[in-house]
């Protein structure tokens, strides 16, 4: 028979064991944050600012954030994978970097936001801002929405 008893040493206290258990759980957890991004959904008539789940490499402030756009983009059964591309925008002396995540497939719904006169875009798209120092995604600020709309319509 397997021994399933838990032995507590006389010198250890319950609070110390609780601390060890919490510390061990924190080491095994992946850190998750939500960052603001702009979503161009085929089911909407206008783009909206939403939050995207990101996972962090460690607990430091300069940790690299890895976005999870699958949680935002629809129709995973038609197309389970997501395309991405990096865009650099130069405006005067300022440089902005954005990462665009999108699904593009002939069986997806027509996106009226991103379709123009001659071009039809089928699917959803999300755009996030990339920080210049760390090179990972950061929250979109006030003017970033206008820049994102400019990028998506070009």
XYZ file of N, CA and C in Angstrom:
462
model
N 0.834 -1.173 0.000
C 0.000 0.000 0.000
C 0.884 1.244 0.000
N 0.494 2.237 -0.783
C 1.265 3.452 -0.902
C 1.024 4.325 0.319
N 2.109 4.900 0.824
C 2.008 5.760 1.996
C 1.528 7.143 1.559
N 0.362 7.552 1.992
C -0.187 8.857 1.612
C -0.208 9.828 2.773
N 0.425 9.497 3.856
C 0.436 10.391 5.012
C 1.380 11.556 4.782
N 1.037 12.680 5.370
C 1.880 13.864 5.314
C 2.533 14.041 6.671
N 3.841 14.120 6.676
C 4.574 14.284 7.915
C 4.977 15.739 8.066
N 4.667 16.331 9.189
C 5.044 17.707 9.488
C 6.095 17.646 10.581
N 7.223 18.242 10.273
C 8.304 18.251 11.253
C 7.921 19.113 12.453
N 8.403 18.777 13.628
C 8.025 19.544 14.818
C 8.499 20.998 14.764
N 9.570 21.296 14.018
C 10.088 22.655 13.981
C 9.361 23.538 12.982
N 8.625 22.944 12.056
C 7.959 23.753 11.038
C 6.568 24.153 11.521
N 6.174 25.337 11.111
C 4.844 25.814 11.482
C 3.936 25.785 10.254
N 2.654 25.891 10.498
C 1.680 25.843 9.407
C 1.827 27.061 8.496
N 2.180 28.233 9.049
C 2.310 29.428 8.215
C 3.510 29.310 7.272
N 4.593 28.682 7.732
C 5.755 28.487 6.879
C 5.425 27.535 5.725
N 4.657 26.476 6.009
C 4.264 25.546 4.962
C 3.336 26.224 3.957
N 2.461 27.095 4.458
C 1.579 27.828 3.553
C 2.395 28.747 2.644
N 3.418 29.402 3.214
C 4.295 30.265 2.424
C 5.001 29.465 1.328
N 5.515 28.280 1.664
C 6.186 27.447 0.671
C 5.232 27.018 -0.429
N 4.012 26.680 -0.082
C 3.030 26.268 -1.077
C 2.686 27.428 -2.023
N 2.471 28.615 -1.480
C 2.155 29.777 -2.304
C 3.343 30.137 -3.184
N 4.550 30.079 -2.641
C 5.755 30.396 -3.411
C 5.932 29.403 -4.559
N 5.679 28.141 -4.293
C 5.814 27.120 -5.337
C 4.773 27.328 -6.436
N 3.535 27.712 -6.078
C 2.506 27.978 -7.070
C 2.866 29.182 -7.930
N 3.456 30.217 -7.320
C 3.828 31.407 -8.077
C 4.944 31.114 -9.064
N 5.848 30.223 -8.733
C 6.929 29.881 -9.645
C 6.420 29.126 -10.869
N 5.372 28.331 -10.699
C 4.868 27.520 -11.796
C 3.863 28.250 -12.681
N 3.345 29.391 -12.242
C 2.343 30.105 -13.019
C 2.998 30.962 -14.088
N 2.342 31.053 -15.244
C 2.773 31.999 -16.258
C 2.027 33.304 -16.020
N 2.724 34.400 -16.160
C 2.112 35.690 -15.930
C 1.304 36.100 -17.149
N 0.127 36.600 -16.901
C -0.744 37.028 -17.985
C -1.184 38.461 -17.728
N -1.123 39.283 -18.776
C -1.589 40.658 -18.722
C -2.494 40.901 -19.921
N -3.310 41.908 -19.818
C -4.145 42.326 -20.930
C -3.647 43.679 -21.412
N -3.427 43.813 -22.715
C -3.011 45.087 -23.304
C -4.090 45.556 -24.280
N -4.205 46.872 -24.393
C -5.201 47.443 -25.299
C -4.732 47.321 -26.739
N -5.658 46.958 -27.610
C -5.375 46.849 -29.043
C -6.620 47.280 -29.809
N -6.508 47.353 -31.116
C -7.622 47.771 -31.977
C -8.071 46.561 -32.780
N -9.368 46.253 -32.743
C -9.907 45.074 -33.402
C -10.823 45.497 -34.544
N -10.565 44.938 -35.712
C -11.368 45.155 -36.907
C -12.099 43.843 -37.199
N -13.293 43.697 -36.653
C -14.036 42.448 -36.775
C -14.995 42.507 -37.959
N -15.195 41.377 -38.602
C -16.116 41.305 -39.743
C -17.565 41.432 -39.293
N -17.838 41.201 -38.031
C -19.213 41.289 -37.539
C -19.567 42.686 -37.022
N -18.633 43.621 -37.054
C -18.880 44.986 -36.585
C -18.820 45.957 -37.756
N -19.398 47.128 -37.561
C -19.355 48.163 -38.601
C -18.256 49.183 -38.368
N -17.665 49.190 -37.167
C -16.566 50.113 -36.839
C -15.496 49.362 -36.048
N -14.254 49.808 -36.136
C -13.223 49.174 -35.290
C -13.405 49.587 -33.835
N -12.998 48.724 -32.927
C -13.145 48.995 -31.495
C -11.835 48.715 -30.773
N -11.663 49.404 -29.651
C -10.496 49.148 -28.815
C -10.882 48.081 -27.795
N -10.141 46.987 -27.798
C -10.401 45.861 -26.906
C -9.093 45.493 -26.201
N -9.164 44.542 -25.286
C -7.955 44.076 -24.608
C -7.580 42.695 -25.126
N -6.286 42.501 -25.317
C -5.754 41.227 -25.802
C -4.913 40.591 -24.694
N -5.089 39.311 -24.520
C -4.316 38.569 -23.538
C -2.868 38.445 -23.990
N -1.932 38.686 -23.080
C -0.510 38.474 -23.359
C 0.093 37.650 -22.227
N 1.091 36.889 -22.565
C 1.830 36.102 -21.560
C 3.238 36.644 -21.471
N 3.757 36.705 -20.262
C 5.078 37.296 -20.024
C 6.112 36.221 -19.762
N 7.359 36.557 -20.122
C 8.438 35.591 -19.950
C 8.893 35.494 -18.495
N 8.849 36.580 -17.757
C 9.192 36.545 -16.333
C 8.534 37.723 -15.625
N 8.887 37.932 -14.369
C 8.226 38.936 -13.544
C 8.858 40.319 -13.612
N 9.917 40.505 -14.339
C 10.584 41.808 -14.362
C 9.811 42.799 -15.221
N 10.115 44.075 -15.060
C 9.435 45.131 -15.812
C 9.774 45.058 -17.300
N 10.971 44.609 -17.625
C 11.409 44.518 -19.018
C 11.136 43.150 -19.640
N 10.240 42.392 -19.040
C 9.929 41.060 -19.557
C 9.262 41.166 -20.924
N 9.565 40.215 -21.769
C 8.977 40.190 -23.110
C 7.539 39.683 -23.014
N 6.627 40.382 -23.694
C 5.218 40.000 -23.695
C 4.878 39.337 -25.024
N 4.200 38.205 -24.930
C 3.807 37.449 -26.110
C 2.289 37.497 -26.238
N 1.773 38.138 -27.302
C 0.321 38.262 -27.438
C -0.349 36.947 -27.834
N -1.623 36.828 -27.454
C -2.435 35.660 -27.786
C -3.655 36.163 -28.576
N -3.495 36.393 -29.895
C -4.606 36.972 -30.664
C -5.718 35.978 -30.986
N -5.499 34.695 -30.769
C -6.529 33.700 -31.065
C -7.783 33.921 -30.232
N -7.638 34.569 -29.081
C -8.797 34.816 -28.222
C -9.712 35.893 -28.795
N -9.198 36.732 -29.706
C -10.002 37.821 -30.265
C -10.590 37.509 -31.633
N -9.871 36.777 -32.445
C -10.275 36.576 -33.832
C -11.249 35.406 -33.934
N -12.320 35.590 -34.714
C -13.395 34.601 -34.823
C -13.065 33.506 -35.830
N -13.961 32.536 -35.913
C -13.937 31.454 -36.901
C -12.674 30.596 -36.835
N -12.428 30.034 -35.669
C -11.268 29.153 -35.510
C -11.457 27.823 -36.234
N -12.695 27.438 -36.521
C -12.914 26.173 -37.218
C -12.587 26.295 -38.705
N -12.818 27.480 -39.289
C -12.509 27.678 -40.706
C -11.009 27.838 -40.896
N -10.400 28.685 -40.073
C -8.956 28.908 -40.160
C -8.393 28.989 -38.740
N -7.728 27.942 -38.272
C -7.262 27.930 -36.887
C -5.999 28.753 -36.639
N -5.242 29.072 -37.661
C -3.991 29.798 -37.457
C -4.171 31.281 -37.780
N -3.235 32.069 -37.289
C -3.304 33.524 -37.417
C -2.037 34.013 -38.112
N -2.204 34.880 -39.108
C -1.064 35.515 -39.765
C -0.656 36.740 -38.949
N 0.604 37.130 -39.061
C 1.030 38.369 -38.420
C 2.087 39.053 -39.270
N 2.189 40.369 -39.116
C 3.225 41.129 -39.804
C 3.556 42.363 -38.971
N 4.781 42.824 -39.090
C 5.239 44.028 -38.393
C 5.243 45.196 -39.362
N 4.775 46.350 -38.895
C 4.720 47.556 -39.704
C 5.438 48.661 -38.945
N 6.326 49.371 -39.642
C 7.020 50.521 -39.059
C 6.527 51.777 -39.751
N 6.093 52.749 -38.966
C 5.548 53.992 -39.489
C 6.468 55.142 -39.078
N 6.954 55.893 -40.063
C 7.809 57.048 -39.808
C 6.978 58.305 -39.968
N 6.923 59.110 -38.924
C 6.199 60.375 -38.969
C 7.129 61.457 -38.424
N 7.721 62.204 -39.336
C 8.714 63.184 -38.906
C 9.918 62.483 -38.317
N 10.247 62.842 -37.092
C 11.373 62.197 -36.406
C 10.929 61.012 -35.554
N 9.647 60.792 -35.450
C 9.137 59.705 -34.616
C 8.972 58.425 -35.422
N 9.216 57.319 -34.745
C 9.079 55.995 -35.359
C 8.097 55.193 -34.506
N 7.059 54.677 -35.146
C 6.067 53.844 -34.483
C 6.132 52.451 -35.091
N 6.013 51.436 -34.227
C 5.976 50.056 -34.699
C 4.674 49.415 -34.245
N 4.047 48.700 -35.160
C 2.805 48.004 -34.879
C 2.915 46.563 -35.353
N 2.174 45.692 -34.700
C 2.084 44.293 -35.108
C 0.625 44.014 -35.459
N 0.406 43.506 -36.666
C -0.937 43.231 -37.152
C -1.149 41.718 -37.165
N -2.223 41.280 -36.536
C -2.627 39.874 -36.539
C -3.916 39.781 -37.340
N -3.991 38.826 -38.247
C -5.196 38.734 -39.065
C -5.446 37.316 -39.538
N -6.716 37.059 -39.849
C -7.149 35.838 -40.520
C -7.681 36.260 -41.877
N -7.243 35.555 -42.915
C -7.627 35.905 -44.279
C -7.871 34.607 -45.032
N -9.135 34.348 -45.341
C -9.496 33.092 -45.988
C -10.741 33.319 -46.830
N -10.862 32.594 -47.927
C -11.987 32.809 -48.845
C -13.328 32.386 -48.258
N -13.338 31.550 -47.218
C -14.593 31.107 -46.615
C -14.983 31.925 -45.384
N -14.210 32.939 -45.048
C -14.558 33.801 -43.919
C -15.489 34.915 -44.372
N -16.130 35.573 -43.411
C -17.058 36.659 -43.721
C -16.316 37.869 -44.277
N -16.998 38.646 -45.116
C -16.406 39.864 -45.684
C -16.343 40.929 -44.593
N -15.169 41.518 -44.443
C -14.958 42.580 -43.468
C -15.208 43.913 -44.163
N -16.320 44.551 -43.840
C -16.680 45.813 -44.498
C -15.787 46.966 -44.048
N -15.164 46.848 -42.897
C -14.275 47.912 -42.407
C -13.017 47.971 -43.261
N -12.456 46.820 -43.595
C -11.174 46.768 -44.295
C -11.310 46.602 -45.805
N -12.506 46.359 -46.293
C -12.695 46.211 -47.733
C -12.843 47.583 -48.373
N -12.209 47.747 -49.522
C -12.338 48.994 -50.273
C -13.086 48.698 -51.569
N -13.087 49.655 -52.501
C -13.853 49.498 -53.738
C -13.434 48.261 -54.527
N -12.160 48.111 -54.798
C -11.696 47.002 -55.624
C -11.246 45.787 -54.845
N -10.954 45.947 -53.565
C -10.398 44.857 -52.764
C -11.414 44.385 -51.726
N -11.530 43.085 -51.593
C -12.411 42.502 -50.583
C -11.534 41.766 -49.581
N -11.687 42.110 -48.306
C -10.941 41.438 -47.239
C -11.908 40.541 -46.490
N -11.570 39.270 -46.398
C -12.416 38.309 -45.692
C -11.699 37.869 -44.424
N -12.269 38.222 -43.279
C -11.692 37.819 -42.005
C -11.608 38.971 -41.029
N -10.933 38.730 -39.912
C -10.764 39.718 -38.851
C -9.306 40.134 -38.769
N -9.074 41.294 -38.138
C -7.709 41.774 -37.934
C -7.638 42.502 -36.605
N -6.487 42.407 -35.964
C -6.216 43.133 -34.719
C -4.830 43.742 -34.841
N -4.662 44.942 -34.302
C -3.375 45.624 -34.383
C -2.970 46.074 -32.985
N -1.709 45.822 -32.639
C -1.166 46.234 -31.352
C 0.083 47.074 -31.583
N 0.430 47.866 -30.595
C 1.635 48.676 -30.689
C 2.801 47.891 -30.109
N 3.946 48.021 -30.732
C 5.165 47.361 -30.268
C 6.062 48.422 -29.659
N 6.542 48.180 -28.455
C 7.440 49.118 -27.792
C 8.801 49.148 -28.447
N 9.450 50.294 -28.398
C 10.738 50.433 -29.075
C 11.881 49.839 -28.262
N 11.826 49.926 -26.942
C 12.966 49.461 -26.150
C 12.952 47.946 -25.953
N 11.831 47.390 -25.540
C 11.778 45.951 -25.246
C 11.453 45.126 -26.482
N 10.794 45.721 -27.461
C 10.432 44.978 -28.659
C 9.237 44.067 -28.482
N 8.448 44.280 -27.435
C 7.243 43.482 -27.239
C 6.035 44.409 -27.211
N 4.846 43.822 -27.214
C 3.632 44.623 -27.318
C 3.399 45.437 -26.050
N 2.856 46.636 -26.249
C 2.532 47.540 -25.143
C 1.113 48.053 -25.350
N 0.583 48.748 -24.352
C -0.755 49.324 -24.458
C -0.798 50.405 -25.524
N -1.911 50.473 -26.238
C -2.109 51.536 -27.216
C -2.598 52.774 -26.480
N -2.026 53.918 -26.840
C -2.397 55.184 -26.219
C -3.315 55.965 -27.143
N -3.584 57.205 -26.800
C -4.582 58.023 -27.474
C -4.448 58.122 -28.975
N -3.318 58.562 -29.478
C -3.145 58.795 -30.913
C -2.879 57.512 -31.689
N -2.569 56.443 -31.006
C -2.268 55.181 -31.672
C -3.466 54.619 -32.436
N -4.677 54.920 -31.974
C -5.863 54.447 -32.694
C -5.952 55.079 -34.077
N -5.670 56.375 -34.176
C -5.704 57.046 -35.479
C -4.599 56.510 -36.386
N -3.421 56.268 -35.829
C -2.333 55.698 -36.623
C -2.660 54.274 -37.074
N -3.315 53.509 -36.213
C -3.703 52.147 -36.574
C -4.726 52.161 -37.708
N -5.677 53.079 -37.645
C -6.662 53.189 -38.731
C -5.987 53.581 -40.035
N -5.006 54.476 -39.960
C -4.262 54.881 -41.156
C -3.528 53.692 -41.773
N -2.884 52.895 -40.929
C -2.135 51.720 -41.405
C -3.075 50.696 -42.032
N -4.185 50.431 -41.385
C -5.087 49.377 -41.851
C -5.772 49.755 -43.170
N -5.951 51.028 -43.434
C -6.608 51.420 -44.673
C -5.635 51.629 -45.814
N -4.343 51.490 -45.571
C -3.339 51.603 -46.653
C -3.061 50.283 -47.237
